[in-house]
Amino acid sequence: MAALARPLDGKMIGGVCAALARRFGTSATTMRVIFLVSCVLPGPQFLLYLALWLLLPTEKTASTAW
């Protein structure tokens, strides 16, 4: 499994769904659809997305790594 980090490519808003998709081995589109469907259900999905956006580190590239 890949490390949980927001990618620099393939993201739409914050990269949270793309990071979760890489982590669990699914496509980013599938993860986005799951998130949108889950927003219909009661719960803190949107707050969880914002928290992950703030707390997940961005992915390191070869040019930014030492």
Short mmCIF file of C-alpha atoms in Angstrom, two decimals:
data_model
loop_
_atom_site.label_atom_id
_atom_site.label_comp_id
_atom_site.label_asym_id
_atom_site.label_seq_id
_atom_site.Cartn_x
_atom_site.Cartn_y
_atom_site.Cartn_z
CA MET A 1 0.00 0.00 0.00
CA ALA A 2 1.16 3.50 -0.79
CA ALA A 3 1.81 6.08 1.88
CA LEU A 4 -1.08 8.43 2.64
CA ALA A 5 -0.03 11.76 1.10
CA ARG A 6 -1.86 14.21 -1.14
CA PRO A 7 -0.50 13.86 -4.69
CA LEU A 8 0.69 16.78 -6.75
CA ASP A 9 -0.98 15.41 -9.89
CA GLY A 10 -4.45 13.99 -10.41
CA LYS A 11 -6.16 16.09 -7.78
CA MET A 12 -9.28 18.17 -8.25
CA ILE A 13 -9.70 20.25 -5.11
CA GLY A 14 -7.49 19.20 -2.23
CA GLY A 15 -6.24 15.82 -3.39
CA VAL A 16 -7.81 13.92 -0.51
CA CYS A 17 -9.82 11.53 -2.69
CA ALA A 18 -6.80 10.95 -4.93
CA ALA A 19 -4.65 10.17 -1.87
CA LEU A 20 -7.24 7.75 -0.49
CA ALA A 21 -7.60 6.11 -3.90
CA ARG A 22 -3.84 5.51 -4.14
CA ARG A 23 -3.78 4.17 -0.59
CA PHE A 24 -6.58 1.67 -1.16
CA GLY A 25 -5.77 0.79 -4.78
CA THR A 26 -8.85 2.22 -6.50
CA SER A 27 -9.32 4.96 -9.06
CA ALA A 28 -9.71 8.56 -7.96
CA THR A 29 -13.04 8.77 -9.79
CA THR A 30 -14.40 5.83 -7.79
CA MET A 31 -13.29 7.44 -4.54
CA ARG A 32 -14.90 10.76 -5.53
CA VAL A 33 -18.19 9.04 -6.33
CA ILE A 34 -18.11 7.22 -2.99
CA PHE A 35 -17.48 10.52 -1.22
CA LEU A 36 -20.33 12.30 -3.05
CA VAL A 37 -22.77 9.47 -2.32
CA SER A 38 -21.71 9.44 1.33
CA CYS A 39 -22.51 13.16 1.60
CA VAL A 40 -26.19 12.27 1.16
CA LEU A 41 -26.01 10.22 4.36
CA PRO A 42 -25.94 11.95 7.75
CA GLY A 43 -22.49 12.34 9.25
CA PRO A 44 -19.37 14.49 9.30
CA GLN A 45 -18.05 13.55 5.84
CA PHE A 46 -17.42 17.12 4.73
CA LEU A 47 -15.66 18.00 7.99
CA LEU A 48 -13.55 14.86 7.70
CA TYR A 49 -12.56 15.86 4.15
CA LEU A 50 -11.51 19.32 5.36
CA ALA A 51 -9.54 17.83 8.26
CA LEU A 52 -7.71 15.42 5.95
CA TRP A 53 -6.99 18.28 3.54
CA LEU A 54 -5.32 20.20 6.35
CA LEU A 55 -3.56 17.27 8.04
CA LEU A 56 -2.30 15.13 5.14
CA PRO A 57 1.15 16.09 3.90
CA THR A 58 1.73 16.75 0.23
CA GLU A 59 3.61 14.20 -1.78
CA LYS A 60 7.35 14.75 -2.10
CA THR A 61 8.88 14.80 -5.56
CA ALA A 62 12.45 14.07 -6.57
CA SER A 63 13.13 17.79 -7.05
CA THR A 64 11.86 18.71 -3.55
CA ALA A 65 13.47 15.78 -1.71
CA TRP A 66 17.00 16.21 -0.39
#
